[in-house]
């Protein structure tokens, strides 16, 4: 490992100071470091040419690095300065020991799926790639509190017509994020699966569905009261859709390599953040 990029979240006051400490520590071990500031939204990919990335922030900072690092197999070492830390699993008081383990080849490196979106617009025969995310892809009405009509199929088998504020397609990693808040199941990130969760379904029969990752989901936007629809990958800049556009969603061939993101740390985060104490606050 000779070259590292350190991504610090501009909204986390301590991220830059910890970043300088990490850069100094790495320089003593002959690892060259560059810095990149992340403000929550970025379309750049600054990760080419680096051996690994260090992120300083919350899970959102990791999502940004993951999208850029996956294609080239660049490991992401994530230090948690956020609230939850389901993905950013290295705590700020343990970065030195964890980073030493990584440089010594002793760290656990998890490989996680990305989920990808493609779209064929109603007035085009060409299918376009709309991006990949580590957490989720959301299709929802552009206007708040408006329902969308859409037709869903999986591996060309019709699942039916649905009416809801939107739909979330999440990876197992993203099952603890937006999908969970909408009533979706929490899935062990080592499981190969992705989840369809409706947002405020118009029908009581609308239930979360865990799908085979080797399958392909299609969503066709139907003509209805609300035809202005958004597609959002990992909470980034939305793509605008309209009636008769067809979205294809499947697991990406690329995987994200997350340093120290072990199964044990995942369950420790669940126990801590969800107050699995067995007491009155559980």
Tab-separated table of C-alpha atoms in Angstrom:
chain	number	residue	atom	x	y	z
A	1	UNK	CA	0.000	0.000	0.000
A	2	UNK	CA	1.733	3.137	-1.219
A	3	UNK	CA	-0.952	5.729	-1.897
A	4	UNK	CA	-4.093	6.671	0.037
A	5	UNK	CA	-6.912	9.182	-0.408
A	6	UNK	CA	-8.488	10.535	2.782
A	7	UNK	CA	-12.095	11.721	2.373
A	8	UNK	CA	-13.277	14.036	5.127
A	9	UNK	CA	-16.854	15.170	5.619
A	10	UNK	CA	-17.030	18.971	5.688
A	11	UNK	CA	-20.009	18.805	8.086
A	12	UNK	CA	-17.994	16.930	10.736
A	13	UNK	CA	-15.796	19.395	12.610
A	14	UNK	CA	-13.305	16.807	13.837
A	15	UNK	CA	-12.874	15.007	10.520
A	16	UNK	CA	-10.102	17.255	9.184
A	17	UNK	CA	-8.057	17.075	12.396
A	18	UNK	CA	-8.319	13.279	12.575
A	19	UNK	CA	-7.474	13.160	8.876
A	20	UNK	CA	-4.232	15.046	9.487
A	21	UNK	CA	-3.347	12.618	12.296
A	22	UNK	CA	-3.981	9.634	10.018
A	23	UNK	CA	-1.976	11.209	7.169
A	24	UNK	CA	0.986	11.827	9.502
A	25	UNK	CA	0.795	8.255	10.831
A	26	UNK	CA	0.665	6.832	7.307
A	27	UNK	CA	3.507	9.044	6.077
A	28	UNK	CA	5.725	7.536	8.797
A	29	UNK	CA	4.988	4.207	7.128
A	30	UNK	CA	5.846	5.514	3.640
A	31	UNK	CA	2.235	5.836	2.501
A	32	UNK	CA	1.533	9.016	0.501
A	33	UNK	CA	-1.815	10.693	1.325
A	34	UNK	CA	-4.057	13.127	-0.521
A	35	UNK	CA	-7.199	14.796	0.865
A	36	UNK	CA	-10.653	15.147	-0.666
A	37	UNK	CA	-13.484	17.153	0.901
A	38	UNK	CA	-17.019	15.736	0.703
A	39	UNK	CA	-20.057	17.914	1.460
A	40	UNK	CA	-22.783	15.292	1.034
A	41	UNK	CA	-23.282	15.538	-2.732
A	42	UNK	CA	-20.584	14.924	-5.306
A	43	UNK	CA	-20.510	13.586	-8.852
A	44	UNK	CA	-16.707	13.389	-9.037
A	45	UNK	CA	-14.745	10.164	-8.787
A	46	UNK	CA	-11.409	11.075	-7.166
A	47	UNK	CA	-10.370	7.497	-6.339
A	48	UNK	CA	-8.540	6.344	-9.467
A	49	UNK	CA	-4.849	5.661	-8.882
A	50	UNK	CA	-5.084	5.023	-5.125
A	51	UNK	CA	-4.406	1.787	-3.252
A	52	UNK	CA	-7.044	2.438	-0.592
A	53	UNK	CA	-9.385	5.118	0.724
A	54	UNK	CA	-10.009	6.355	4.273
A	55	UNK	CA	-13.360	8.006	4.991
A	56	UNK	CA	-14.006	10.285	7.959
A	57	UNK	CA	-17.717	10.884	8.535
A	58	UNK	CA	-20.846	8.800	8.752
A	59	UNK	CA	-22.359	6.141	6.534
A	60	UNK	CA	-23.112	8.724	3.826
A	61	UNK	CA	-19.397	9.393	3.373
A	62	UNK	CA	-18.799	5.661	3.019
A	63	UNK	CA	-21.551	5.424	0.383
A	64	UNK	CA	-19.785	8.089	-1.679
A	65	UNK	CA	-16.437	6.284	-1.478
A	66	UNK	CA	-18.037	2.905	-2.162
A	67	UNK	CA	-19.610	4.089	-5.412
A	68	UNK	CA	-16.232	5.355	-6.627
A	69	UNK	CA	-14.016	2.533	-5.358
A	70	UNK	CA	-16.017	-0.574	-6.267
A	71	UNK	CA	-15.145	-0.775	-9.956
A	72	UNK	CA	-11.396	-0.885	-9.290
A	73	UNK	CA	-11.606	-3.000	-6.129
A	74	UNK	CA	-10.121	-0.232	-3.949
A	75	UNK	CA	-10.612	-1.040	-0.219
A	76	UNK	CA	-12.479	1.532	1.888
A	77	UNK	CA	-11.349	2.068	5.492
A	78	UNK	CA	-14.205	3.910	7.183
A	79	UNK	CA	-13.890	5.794	10.478
A	80	UNK	CA	-17.278	6.526	12.030
A	81	UNK	CA	-17.942	10.142	13.024
A	82	UNK	CA	-21.695	9.878	12.457
A	83	UNK	CA	-24.644	8.661	14.476
A	84	UNK	CA	-25.267	5.077	13.395
A	85	UNK	CA	-22.159	3.555	11.867
A	86	UNK	CA	-23.722	0.430	10.364
A	87	UNK	CA	-21.216	0.718	7.490
A	88	UNK	CA	-18.601	3.090	8.960
A	89	UNK	CA	-17.671	0.575	11.613
A	90	UNK	CA	-14.217	1.724	12.818
A	91	UNK	CA	-14.624	3.975	15.851
A	92	UNK	CA	-12.454	7.084	16.108
A	93	UNK	CA	-10.595	5.800	19.185
A	94	UNK	CA	-9.498	2.618	17.407
A	95	UNK	CA	-8.435	3.821	13.966
A	96	UNK	CA	-4.720	3.362	14.682
A	97	UNK	CA	-4.901	-0.308	15.689
A	98	UNK	CA	-7.409	-1.119	12.931
A	99	UNK	CA	-5.336	0.663	10.280
A	100	UNK	CA	-2.196	-1.164	11.432
A	101	UNK	CA	-4.011	-4.476	11.075
A	102	UNK	CA	-5.068	-3.463	7.565
A	103	UNK	CA	-1.541	-2.489	6.466
A	104	UNK	CA	-0.215	-5.734	7.981
A	105	UNK	CA	-2.764	-7.749	5.994
A	106	UNK	CA	-4.619	-8.892	9.122
A	107	UNK	CA	-7.864	-6.917	8.786
A	108	UNK	CA	-11.200	-8.449	7.860
A	109	UNK	CA	-12.425	-7.092	4.509
A	110	UNK	CA	-16.113	-7.514	3.712
A	111	UNK	CA	-17.351	-7.612	0.126
A	112	UNK	CA	-20.770	-6.011	-0.283
A	113	UNK	CA	-23.166	-5.812	-3.229
A	114	UNK	CA	-24.089	-2.682	-5.131
A	115	UNK	CA	-27.518	-2.287	-6.713
A	116	UNK	CA	-27.740	-0.762	-10.221
A	117	UNK	CA	-30.478	1.091	-12.082
A	118	UNK	CA	-31.123	1.338	-15.826
A	119	UNK	CA	-33.948	3.167	-17.549
A	120	UNK	CA	-35.619	3.099	-20.939
A	121	UNK	CA	-37.576	6.304	-21.437
A	122	UNK	CA	-41.003	6.062	-23.031
A	123	UNK	CA	-39.848	8.014	-26.088
A	124	UNK	CA	-36.566	6.136	-26.611
A	125	UNK	CA	-35.434	2.632	-27.532
A	126	UNK	CA	-32.108	3.127	-25.795
A	127	UNK	CA	-31.562	1.920	-22.234
A	128	UNK	CA	-29.456	4.238	-20.070
A	129	UNK	CA	-27.391	3.466	-16.983
A	130	UNK	CA	-28.543	5.617	-14.042
A	131	UNK	CA	-25.938	4.580	-11.502
A	132	UNK	CA	-25.205	2.125	-8.691
A	133	UNK	CA	-25.549	2.434	-4.937
A	134	UNK	CA	-24.425	0.524	-1.874
A	135	UNK	CA	-27.627	1.283	0.064
A	136	UNK	CA	-30.671	1.703	-2.137
A	137	UNK	CA	-32.536	2.969	-5.159
A	138	UNK	CA	-35.759	4.889	-4.535
A	139	UNK	CA	-38.556	5.563	-7.025
A	140	UNK	CA	-41.050	8.091	-5.680
A	141	UNK	CA	-43.429	10.905	-6.577
A	142	UNK	CA	-41.778	14.245	-7.231
A	143	UNK	CA	-44.422	15.986	-5.142
A	144	UNK	CA	-44.775	15.066	-1.466
A	145	UNK	CA	-47.855	13.108	-0.331
A	146	UNK	CA	-48.772	12.065	-3.879
A	147	UNK	CA	-49.159	8.433	-4.898
A	148	UNK	CA	-47.572	6.806	-7.927
A	149	UNK	CA	-48.980	3.952	-10.001
A	150	UNK	CA	-46.464	1.410	-11.209
A	151	UNK	CA	-46.310	-2.113	-12.583
A	152	UNK	CA	-43.702	-4.459	-11.109
A	153	UNK	CA	-42.234	-7.696	-12.438
A	154	UNK	CA	-39.363	-9.921	-11.313
A	155	UNK	CA	-37.551	-12.088	-13.858
A	156	UNK	CA	-40.406	-11.310	-16.270
A	157	UNK	CA	-42.986	-12.680	-13.793
A	158	UNK	CA	-45.648	-10.069	-12.991
A	159	UNK	CA	-45.927	-9.085	-9.322
A	160	UNK	CA	-48.863	-6.790	-10.047
A	161	UNK	CA	-49.865	-3.154	-10.192
A	162	UNK	CA	-49.028	-1.133	-7.110
A	163	UNK	CA	-50.029	2.263	-5.803
A	164	UNK	CA	-47.872	3.980	-3.189
A	165	UNK	CA	-45.844	7.085	-2.441
A	166	UNK	CA	-42.944	5.150	-3.909
A	167	UNK	CA	-40.812	2.036	-3.679
A	168	UNK	CA	-37.384	1.347	-2.154
A	169	UNK	CA	-35.056	-1.287	-3.584
A	170	UNK	CA	-32.283	-1.889	-1.073
A	171	UNK	CA	-29.278	-4.146	-0.735
A	172	UNK	CA	-28.787	-6.178	2.436
A	173	UNK	CA	-26.361	-3.420	3.517
A	174	UNK	CA	-29.029	-0.769	2.904
A	175	UNK	CA	-31.717	-2.705	4.776
A	176	UNK	CA	-30.847	-0.751	7.943
A	177	UNK	CA	-31.390	2.602	6.203
A	178	UNK	CA	-34.457	4.050	4.417
A	179	UNK	CA	-35.997	0.618	3.851
A	180	UNK	CA	-35.979	-0.125	7.587
A	181	UNK	CA	-37.614	3.202	8.428
A	182	UNK	CA	-40.380	2.328	5.934
A	183	UNK	CA	-41.040	-1.006	7.656
A	184	UNK	CA	-38.669	-3.239	5.701
A	185	UNK	CA	-36.740	-6.113	7.305
A	186	UNK	CA	-33.193	-5.816	8.610
A	187	UNK	CA	-31.037	-8.310	6.720
A	188	UNK	CA	-27.664	-9.733	7.691
A	189	UNK	CA	-25.270	-8.028	5.222
A	190	UNK	CA	-23.562	-11.355	4.498
A	191	UNK	CA	-26.790	-12.593	2.889
A	192	UNK	CA	-26.988	-12.254	-0.883
A	193	UNK	CA	-30.368	-10.576	-1.294
A	194	UNK	CA	-32.132	-7.331	-2.045
A	195	UNK	CA	-35.404	-5.972	-0.736
A	196	UNK	CA	-38.476	-4.297	-2.240
A	197	UNK	CA	-40.252	-2.055	0.295
A	198	UNK	CA	-43.263	0.097	-0.577
A	199	UNK	CA	-43.556	3.631	0.762
A	200	UNK	CA	-47.011	4.203	2.281
A	201	UNK	CA	-48.782	1.634	0.156
A	202	UNK	CA	-52.369	2.432	-0.823
A	203	UNK	CA	-53.196	-1.211	-0.091
A	204	UNK	CA	-52.823	-3.131	3.178
A	205	UNK	CA	-51.503	-6.040	1.111
A	206	UNK	CA	-48.320	-4.129	0.244
A	207	UNK	CA	-45.602	-5.993	2.137
A	208	UNK	CA	-41.780	-5.964	1.924
A	209	UNK	CA	-40.363	-8.629	-0.357
A	210	UNK	CA	-36.875	-10.192	-0.148
A	211	UNK	CA	-35.625	-11.054	-3.631
A	212	UNK	CA	-33.002	-13.296	-5.178
A	213	UNK	CA	-29.940	-11.175	-6.066
A	214	UNK	CA	-29.487	-13.031	-9.346
A	215	UNK	CA	-32.848	-11.744	-10.544
A	216	UNK	CA	-33.907	-8.606	-12.369
A	217	UNK	CA	-36.687	-6.285	-11.235
A	218	UNK	CA	-38.627	-4.087	-13.664
A	219	UNK	CA	-40.797	-1.136	-12.733
A	220	UNK	CA	-43.013	0.566	-15.311
A	221	UNK	CA	-44.428	3.951	-14.357
A	222	UNK	CA	-48.140	3.959	-15.162
A	223	UNK	CA	-50.242	6.894	-16.244
A	224	UNK	CA	-52.057	8.248	-13.205
A	225	UNK	CA	-52.831	11.305	-11.141
A	226	UNK	CA	-49.087	11.845	-10.499
A	227	UNK	CA	-46.846	11.343	-13.528
A	228	UNK	CA	-43.792	13.251	-12.318
A	229	UNK	CA	-41.553	10.672	-10.679
A	230	UNK	CA	-37.996	10.671	-9.323
A	231	UNK	CA	-35.368	7.937	-9.250
A	232	UNK	CA	-32.731	8.457	-6.554
A	233	UNK	CA	-29.567	6.379	-6.051
A	234	UNK	CA	-28.098	6.449	-2.513
A	235	UNK	CA	-29.785	9.783	-1.777
A	236	UNK	CA	-27.899	11.624	-4.512
A	237	UNK	CA	-29.131	13.912	-7.299
A	238	UNK	CA	-32.475	12.577	-8.626
A	239	UNK	CA	-33.318	11.534	-12.168
A	240	UNK	CA	-36.725	12.643	-13.477
A	241	UNK	CA	-39.114	10.048	-14.876
A	242	UNK	CA	-42.628	10.092	-16.252
A	243	UNK	CA	-45.436	7.737	-17.313
A	244	UNK	CA	-44.432	4.676	-19.395
A	245	UNK	CA	-40.743	4.905	-18.486
A	246	UNK	CA	-39.354	1.474	-17.570
A	247	UNK	CA	-36.729	1.020	-14.841
A	248	UNK	CA	-34.578	-2.109	-14.613
A	249	UNK	CA	-32.857	-2.847	-11.304
A	250	UNK	CA	-30.355	-5.578	-10.559
A	251	UNK	CA	-27.310	-6.348	-8.444
A	252	UNK	CA	-24.086	-4.958	-9.926
A	253	UNK	CA	-21.170	-7.168	-10.928
A	254	UNK	CA	-18.885	-4.878	-8.912
A	255	UNK	CA	-18.528	-5.339	-5.164
A	256	UNK	CA	-17.400	-2.878	-2.496
A	257	UNK	CA	-14.498	-3.899	-0.247
A	258	UNK	CA	-15.065	-2.543	3.273
A	259	UNK	CA	-12.210	-2.831	5.766
A	260	UNK	CA	-13.120	-3.998	9.271
A	261	UNK	CA	-16.851	-4.150	8.495
A	262	UNK	CA	-17.372	-7.498	10.192
A	263	UNK	CA	-20.550	-9.341	11.070
A	264	UNK	CA	-19.717	-8.851	14.752
A	265	UNK	CA	-19.550	-5.061	14.356
A	266	UNK	CA	-22.839	-5.057	12.464
A	267	UNK	CA	-24.655	-6.774	15.330
A	268	UNK	CA	-22.888	-4.603	17.904
A	269	UNK	CA	-24.210	-1.542	16.034
A	270	UNK	CA	-27.724	-3.020	15.989
A	271	UNK	CA	-27.621	-3.770	19.699
A	272	UNK	CA	-26.307	-0.288	20.519
A	273	UNK	CA	-28.389	1.845	18.149
A	274	UNK	CA	-31.663	-0.048	18.565
A	275	UNK	CA	-31.293	-0.330	22.333
A	276	UNK	CA	-31.423	-4.120	22.465
A	277	UNK	CA	-30.880	-3.980	26.211
A	278	UNK	CA	-33.876	-5.977	27.347
A	279	UNK	CA	-34.889	-3.072	29.562
A	280	UNK	CA	-37.659	-0.488	29.397
A	281	UNK	CA	-35.941	1.426	26.540
A	282	UNK	CA	-35.642	-1.608	24.234
